[in-house]
N, CA and C of each residue as an Amber inpcrd file, in Angstrom:
protein
   408
  20.9550000 -17.7270000  -7.4950000  21.0090000 -16.4760000  -7.9850000
  22.6550000 -16.0400000  -8.7240000  24.0460000 -16.8730000  -8.2660000
  24.3740000 -16.3350000  -9.1430000  24.5970000 -16.1050000 -10.4380000
  23.6230000 -17.4930000 -11.0340000  23.0840000 -17.2850000 -12.3710000
  22.5730000 -16.1250000 -13.0880000  21.7340000 -15.3970000 -12.2160000
  21.3180000 -14.1680000 -12.5990000  22.2070000 -12.9250000 -12.5280000
  22.9370000 -13.1510000 -11.3390000  24.3210000 -12.2330000 -11.0770000
  25.7570000 -12.2590000 -12.4070000  25.2720000 -13.3760000 -12.4490000
  26.1920000 -13.0970000 -14.0790000  26.3060000 -13.2080000 -15.3930000
  24.8040000 -13.2910000 -15.1120000  23.7350000 -13.2990000 -16.2950000
  22.5550000 -12.2180000 -16.8940000  22.9320000 -10.8390000 -15.9170000
  22.3210000 -10.3250000 -15.9090000  21.6950000  -9.0200000 -17.1840000
  22.1780000  -9.2570000 -18.2710000  22.0340000  -8.8060000 -19.2280000
  20.8840000  -9.5690000 -20.0560000  21.0840000 -10.9190000 -19.6840000
  20.0740000 -11.8120000 -20.2680000  19.2430000 -11.8250000 -19.4280000
  18.7820000 -11.9320000 -18.3190000  17.8470000 -11.6260000 -17.3940000
  17.0500000 -10.2090000 -17.5860000  17.5560000  -9.2300000 -17.5840000
  17.0460000  -7.8890000 -18.0820000  16.3140000  -8.1760000 -19.7360000
  16.8910000  -8.8410000 -20.3900000  16.1570000  -8.7150000 -22.0900000
  14.9040000  -9.8130000 -21.5110000  15.3460000 -10.9260000 -20.8900000
  13.9840000 -12.2050000 -21.0530000  12.6560000 -10.9690000 -20.1770000
  12.7770000 -10.2100000 -18.6290000  11.9120000  -9.3030000 -18.2730000
  11.1660000  -8.3630000 -19.4860000  12.2600000  -7.7150000 -19.9060000
  11.8380000  -6.6290000 -20.8590000  10.7120000  -7.6350000 -22.1480000
  11.3200000  -8.5280000 -22.6210000  10.3010000  -8.9680000 -23.4110000
   9.7760000  -9.7480000 -22.9090000   8.8350000 -10.0680000 -21.8070000
   8.4630000 -10.9300000 -20.9590000   6.8310000  -9.9890000 -21.0940000
   7.5510000  -8.4910000 -20.7160000   6.7370000  -7.2630000 -20.3470000
   6.0680000  -6.8950000 -21.5710000   6.5560000  -6.8740000 -22.4340000
   6.3890000  -5.7990000 -24.2780000   5.3060000  -7.1740000 -24.6650000
   5.1810000  -8.5750000 -24.0560000   4.2850000  -9.6430000 -24.6720000
   3.4810000  -9.0610000 -23.9190000   3.3360000  -8.7910000 -22.5830000
   2.1430000  -8.4630000 -21.9800000   1.6470000  -7.5370000 -21.7230000
   1.6170000  -6.3940000 -22.5580000   1.5330000  -4.9490000 -22.7950000
   0.1230000  -4.8100000 -23.7440000  -0.0960000  -5.7570000 -24.8940000
  -1.0960000  -5.7450000 -25.1670000  -2.5240000  -5.7990000 -24.4830000
  -2.2300000  -6.9200000 -23.8080000  -3.2550000  -7.2690000 -22.9860000
  -3.3840000  -6.5250000 -21.6660000  -2.6880000  -5.9810000 -21.4500000
  -2.9430000  -5.2510000 -19.7920000  -3.6930000  -3.9590000 -20.5480000
  -3.3820000  -3.5550000 -21.8630000  -2.9210000  -2.1800000 -22.4080000
  -4.7580000  -2.0080000 -23.0950000  -5.6050000  -3.9250000 -23.1690000
  -6.5230000  -3.8100000 -24.2120000  -7.3850000  -3.3400000 -23.3380000
  -7.3000000  -3.2910000 -21.6930000  -8.8350000  -3.0400000 -20.9810000
  -9.4980000  -1.3090000 -21.5000000  -8.0910000  -0.7700000 -21.9990000
  -8.2860000   0.7330000 -21.8070000  -9.5700000   1.5860000 -23.0080000
  -9.3840000   0.5340000 -23.9990000 -10.0300000   0.3410000 -24.9630000
 -10.7620000  -0.2710000 -25.7270000 -11.2950000  -0.8820000 -24.9300000
 -12.1690000  -2.0940000 -24.7900000 -13.2420000  -2.0660000 -26.0630000
 -13.2380000  -0.7970000 -26.0720000 -14.6960000  -0.1950000 -26.9060000
 -14.4440000   0.2140000 -28.1280000 -12.5040000  -0.2950000 -28.3100000
 -12.2080000   0.2380000 -29.9580000 -13.3300000  -0.3620000 -30.8470000
 -13.6410000   0.4320000 -32.0600000 -13.6150000  -0.5000000 -33.4040000
 -13.2140000   0.1310000 -34.0400000 -12.2160000  -0.8990000 -34.9000000
 -11.7380000  -0.3440000 -36.6960000 -12.8840000   0.7370000 -37.7020000
 -12.1250000   0.9020000 -38.5580000 -13.2470000   1.8550000 -39.6260000
 -14.6650000   0.0600000 -40.2020000 -13.5410000  -0.7930000 -40.6290000
 -14.4750000  -1.9310000 -41.0300000 -15.5460000  -2.5610000 -40.1200000
 -15.1760000  -2.6590000 -38.9860000 -16.1110000  -3.0140000 -37.8480000
 -17.5920000  -1.9010000 -37.9980000 -17.1160000  -0.6120000 -38.0640000
 -17.7930000   0.5000000 -37.8480000 -18.6400000  -0.0780000 -39.3250000
 -18.6980000   0.0880000 -40.6600000 -19.6940000  -0.4670000 -41.7910000
 -20.1210000  -1.7190000 -41.3070000 -19.3440000  -2.4000000 -40.6940000
 -20.5660000  -3.7260000 -40.4150000 -21.6900000  -3.5350000 -39.3550000
 -21.1480000  -2.5360000 -38.4450000 -22.0970000  -2.5220000 -37.6740000
 -23.1910000  -1.4480000 -38.2870000 -23.1360000  -0.7450000 -38.8690000
 -24.1520000   0.5180000 -39.1650000 -24.2320000  -0.9310000 -40.5850000
 -23.8230000  -1.3690000 -40.9400000 -25.3480000  -2.1380000 -42.2990000
 -25.4740000  -3.4630000 -41.4050000 -25.2930000  -4.2100000 -40.8930000
 -25.7450000  -5.0740000 -39.9190000 -26.7260000  -5.2400000 -39.0190000
 -26.4600000  -4.2650000 -37.6450000 -27.1860000  -4.0780000 -36.9100000
 -27.6550000  -2.5040000 -36.3450000 -27.7290000  -1.5440000 -37.3780000
 -28.5400000  -0.5420000 -37.6440000 -27.6650000   0.9100000 -36.3660000
 -26.3490000   0.5160000 -36.4070000 -25.7420000   1.3280000 -35.2270000
 -26.1320000   2.4920000 -35.7280000 -26.0690000   3.4730000 -34.9220000
 -26.1380000   4.8450000 -35.0800000 -24.7900000   5.4240000 -34.5360000
 -24.2540000   6.5730000 -35.6950000 -22.7750000   7.4360000 -35.4770000
 -22.9310000   8.4520000 -35.0040000 -22.3450000   8.6170000 -34.3370000
 -22.7740000  10.1410000 -33.5780000 -21.0180000  10.6400000 -33.6260000
 -21.3600000  11.3850000 -33.9920000 -19.6090000  12.4940000 -34.2910000
 -20.2330000  13.8860000 -33.1580000 -18.4860000  13.4300000 -32.1710000
 -18.5450000  14.3100000 -30.9790000 -17.6120000  15.4890000 -31.1010000
 -17.0250000  15.7720000 -32.4600000 -15.8950000  16.8280000 -32.7650000
 -17.1720000  18.2130000 -32.6420000 -16.6270000  19.6150000 -32.7120000
 -17.1580000  20.5460000 -32.8750000 -17.7160000  21.0480000 -34.2730000
 -18.9720000  21.5380000 -34.6160000 -19.3910000  22.0220000 -35.3300000
 -19.0840000  22.3070000 -36.6500000 -17.5920000  22.6660000 -36.2430000
 -17.0890000  23.4630000 -37.2850000 -16.1250000  22.0920000 -37.9210000
 -15.7870000  21.1820000 -37.3560000 -15.1470000  19.8710000 -37.9110000
 -15.6290000  18.8520000 -38.7100000 -17.0600000  18.4770000 -37.7360000
 -17.8630000  18.2360000 -38.7540000 -18.7900000  18.8630000 -39.7810000
 -18.2810000  19.4430000 -40.1640000 -18.7540000  20.6220000 -41.0340000
 -17.6450000  20.3030000 -42.3620000 -16.8720000  19.7550000 -42.1390000
 -15.5950000  20.0490000 -42.7500000 -15.5410000  18.6230000 -43.5650000
 -16.2620000  17.1790000 -42.5690000 -16.4510000  15.4640000 -43.1000000
 -16.6120000  15.1740000 -42.1300000 -17.5140000  14.0840000 -42.0950000
 -17.9660000  13.4200000 -41.4100000 -18.5210000  12.2180000 -41.9870000
 -19.0150000  10.7660000 -41.1060000 -19.2720000   9.6040000 -41.9030000
 -21.0350000   9.9190000 -42.4320000 -20.7270000   9.2200000 -43.4040000
 -22.4920000   9.7160000 -43.8000000 -23.8710000   9.1400000 -43.2950000
 -24.0140000   9.9030000 -42.4670000 -25.1080000   9.6490000 -42.0300000
 -25.0930000   9.8200000 -40.4260000 -23.9410000  10.9220000 -40.2270000
 -23.8740000  10.5650000 -38.6430000 -24.4060000  11.9930000 -37.7310000
 -24.9110000  12.1890000 -36.7890000 -25.5940000  12.6250000 -35.8880000
 -24.2250000  13.6990000 -35.3960000 -24.1590000  14.8490000 -35.0420000
 -23.5770000  15.7290000 -34.4140000 -23.6820000  16.4320000 -33.5460000
 -23.1650000  15.6470000 -32.2030000 -23.0000000  16.3070000 -31.1130000
 -21.7920000  16.3640000 -30.2830000 -21.7600000  17.7790000 -30.1330000
 -20.1690000  17.6750000 -29.4650000 -20.0980000  17.3190000 -27.9940000
 -18.9390000  17.0000000 -27.9280000 -18.7960000  16.4660000 -26.7570000
 -19.1830000  17.0430000 -25.5140000 -19.0880000  18.0420000 -25.6350000
 -18.7920000  18.9320000 -24.4880000 -20.6980000  18.8870000 -24.5550000
 -21.8060000  18.6230000 -25.0240000 -23.1060000  18.7830000 -25.0190000
 -23.5510000  16.7530000 -24.8370000 -22.8280000  16.3180000 -25.2050000
 -23.1280000  14.2820000 -24.9910000 -24.2580000  13.8610000 -24.0890000
 -23.4090000  14.4180000 -22.6810000 -24.2780000  14.1440000 -21.5800000
 -25.8300000  14.9430000 -21.6070000 -26.1330000  15.8240000 -22.3480000
 -27.2510000  16.1290000 -22.3060000 -28.3750000  16.1490000 -23.3320000
 -27.2270000  15.7600000 -24.5930000 -28.3050000  15.4590000 -25.5100000
 -28.3270000  14.7910000 -26.2570000 -27.3160000  13.1900000 -25.7830000
 -27.3620000  12.0190000 -26.3490000 -28.7790000  11.1060000 -26.4120000
 -28.9130000  11.5010000 -25.0790000 -30.8210000  10.4260000 -25.1720000
 -32.0790000  11.1190000 -25.5740000 -31.6830000  12.3730000 -25.8860000
 -33.0990000  13.1400000 -26.8860000 -32.6750000  12.9410000 -28.2890000
 -31.6940000  12.8610000 -29.1680000 -31.0410000  12.6140000 -29.9500000
 -31.1960000  10.8880000 -30.4420000 -31.0060000   9.7050000 -29.5610000
 -30.5910000   8.6880000 -29.9310000 -31.6660000   7.8030000 -28.6980000
 -32.4940000   7.6540000 -29.0360000 -33.9540000   7.3840000 -28.7190000
 -33.5010000   5.4870000 -27.5510000 -33.3500000   4.7550000 -29.2680000
 -33.4350000   3.3050000 -28.6610000 -31.9840000   3.2370000 -28.1150000
 -31.9040000   2.8460000 -26.7140000 -30.7190000   2.4160000 -26.4460000
 -30.3710000   0.8720000 -26.3120000 -30.8380000   0.0820000 -27.2770000
 -30.9920000  -0.8520000 -27.3390000 -29.4850000  -1.6080000 -28.9370000
 -29.7890000  -0.3200000 -29.5820000 -28.9980000   0.0640000 -31.0110000
 -27.5170000   0.1160000 -30.0830000 -26.5180000  -0.4970000 -31.4810000
 -24.8960000  -0.1710000 -30.7110000 -24.8660000   1.4470000 -31.0630000
 -24.0410000   2.3150000 -30.9200000 -23.6760000   3.7380000 -30.7670000
 -22.1790000   3.7470000 -31.0820000 -21.6890000   4.3190000 -31.9900000
 -20.4100000   4.5490000 -32.4340000 -20.3670000   5.3200000 -33.0780000
 -19.3750000   6.0780000 -31.1160000 -18.8120000   7.5150000 -31.7110000
 -17.7600000   8.0650000 -32.0020000 -17.4440000   8.7300000 -33.0140000
 -16.2640000   9.3080000 -33.5040000 -15.9370000  10.9510000 -33.3650000
 -14.5540000  11.0770000 -33.6180000 -14.0170000  12.0440000 -33.5830000
 -12.6780000  12.4810000 -34.4340000 -12.1490000  13.2230000 -34.4200000
 -10.9730000  13.6330000 -35.2980000 -10.1670000  12.5490000 -35.1980000
  -9.4910000  12.0970000 -33.8370000  -8.4640000  10.9070000 -34.0230000
  -9.4880000   9.9230000 -33.2750000  -9.8720000  10.0550000 -32.3780000
 -10.3960000   8.5770000 -31.0420000 -10.0400000   9.3030000 -29.9430000
  -9.3450000  10.0230000 -29.6460000  -9.0660000  10.6480000 -28.2440000
 -10.0660000  11.0910000 -27.1070000 -11.4320000  12.2260000 -28.1050000
 -12.6400000  12.8100000 -28.0050000 -13.4680000  11.1080000 -27.8300000
 -13.9590000  10.5250000 -28.7780000 -14.6030000   9.5860000 -28.7660000
 -13.9890000   8.9210000 -27.2030000 -13.0900000   8.1730000 -27.3840000
 -13.1080000   7.6230000 -26.0140000 -13.5780000   7.7460000 -25.0600000
 -13.5740000   9.1150000 -24.5360000 -14.3010000   9.2870000 -23.4800000
 -15.6970000   9.5210000 -22.9990000 -16.4040000   9.7110000 -24.5360000
 -17.3830000  10.0240000 -24.7970000 -18.2430000   8.2670000 -24.7920000
 -17.4350000   7.2540000 -24.8550000 -17.4050000   5.8070000 -24.1720000
 -18.4230000   5.8760000 -23.2820000 -17.4080000   6.5150000 -21.9660000
 -17.9770000   6.3070000 -20.6460000 -19.2220000   7.6230000 -20.4340000
 -19.4740000   8.4470000 -21.2530000 -20.3560000   9.4820000 -20.7050000
 -21.4690000   8.7530000 -21.6100000 -21.7420000   7.9880000 -22.4910000
 -22.8270000   7.0440000 -22.8400000 -23.1660000   5.8290000 -22.3180000
 -22.3160000   5.2610000 -21.4450000 -22.4490000   4.3140000 -21.1180000
 -23.1130000   4.5620000 -19.1390000 -22.6150000   5.9060000 -18.9990000
 -23.2400000   6.3010000 -17.6930000 -24.6290000   6.5430000 -18.0180000
 -24.8230000   6.7930000 -18.6180000 -26.1790000   6.8620000 -20.0270000
 -27.1920000   5.9460000 -19.8190000 -26.6790000   4.8400000 -19.9110000
 -27.6520000   3.7430000 -19.8930000 -27.6200000   2.7840000 -21.7360000
 -26.2710000   3.5610000 -22.2810000 -25.4690000   2.9750000 -23.4700000
 -24.8280000   1.7500000 -23.7140000 -25.3860000   0.4710000 -23.5540000
 -24.3390000  -0.3520000 -23.2230000 -23.4600000  -0.6720000 -24.1350000
 -24.2550000  -0.8310000 -25.8320000 -23.3810000  -0.8820000 -26.6400000
 -22.8510000   0.4230000 -27.9170000 -22.0210000   0.9090000 -26.5750000
 -20.9630000   1.4250000 -27.7370000 -19.9080000   1.2310000 -27.9990000
 -19.2660000   2.2260000 -28.8550000 -17.5040000   1.7640000 -29.4360000
 -17.3040000   3.3640000 -29.4450000 -15.9240000   3.2690000 -29.9910000
 -15.3370000   4.5950000 -30.5350000 -14.4590000   3.8890000 -31.5950000
 -14.3640000   5.0580000 -32.3820000 -13.1840000   4.5800000 -33.9770000
 -12.2430000   4.7850000 -33.4660000 -11.4340000   3.8780000 -33.7030000
 -10.3560000   3.8760000 -33.1460000  -9.9790000   4.3450000 -34.6380000
  -8.4620000   5.7410000 -33.6520000  -8.3730000   6.4120000 -35.5560000
  -8.9980000   8.0840000 -35.9320000 -10.3960000   7.8650000 -35.2070000
 -11.4830000   8.5750000 -35.6320000 -11.6810000   9.0720000 -36.7850000
 -11.8780000   9.9900000 -37.2450000 -12.0920000  10.2200000 -39.3000000
 -10.5110000  10.3760000 -39.6190000  -9.6400000  10.0700000 -39.5780000
  -7.6020000   9.9200000 -39.7360000  -8.0000000   9.1500000 -40.0810000
  -8.6520000   7.4120000 -39.6100000  -8.8420000   6.2330000 -39.9960000
  -9.8050000   5.6560000 -41.0270000 -11.1050000   6.5530000 -40.6740000
 -11.6810000   6.6240000 -41.6010000 -11.7170000   6.8420000 -43.3170000
 -11.0010000   7.8900000 -43.0280000 -10.4020000   8.2320000 -44.2590000
  -9.3740000   7.5090000 -45.1550000  -8.2890000   7.1220000 -44.3030000
  -7.2150000   6.0640000 -44.5910000  -7.8270000   5.0740000 -45.1770000
  -9.1180000   4.7230000 -44.2100000 -10.1060000   3.4670000 -45.3420000
 -10.3070000   3.8730000 -46.2440000 -10.4690000   4.8440000 -46.9650000
 -10.6910000   5.4710000 -48.2330000 -12.5140000   4.7730000 -48.2950000
 -13.5100000   5.5070000 -47.2600000 -14.4710000   5.3600000 -47.0550000
 -15.5910000   6.6460000 -47.0040000 -16.8180000   6.5770000 -47.7420000
 -16.9550000   7.9390000 -47.8330000 -17.1440000   8.4340000 -46.7170000
 -17.4000000  10.0380000 -46.9100000 -17.0370000  11.0440000 -46.1630000
 -17.8100000  12.6080000 -46.7590000 -19.1970000  12.9260000 -45.8060000
 -19.8890000  13.8690000 -46.3150000 -19.1810000  15.5520000 -46.0290000
 -20.0400000  16.1090000 -46.2110000 -19.2870000  17.8000000 -45.4050000
 -20.7480000  18.2090000 -45.9360000 -21.2470000  19.7380000 -44.6460000
 -22.4170000  20.4490000 -44.6690000 -21.4330000  20.9330000 -46.0030000
């Protein structure tokens, strides 16, 4: 015990660095369905993933992933099952920053879509990766 008292700064540093090492593993559970832009391209090309943009119609019109369907987040509960018939296909949910699409993943899972993903960083990350965007 006297070691801890005499070396409290080293002890505190060890605890802090251990916590920082563990944090990514603890935090990963919140975004376990988050995928990057390159992973979305692979899902689209290899597994025929359906991309659903949960932004407002105005945001969608300013630029979205080529071929994405627009279902605003507030209408997702009612419209997703009618717009996406095959629940076996992967569904990638996209918004401007990734925050709304993370919430949309939970809604899609409640509707029976098991393979749902959120684009990490949203359209900002998609544009940053220089991937194609279309406007209405």
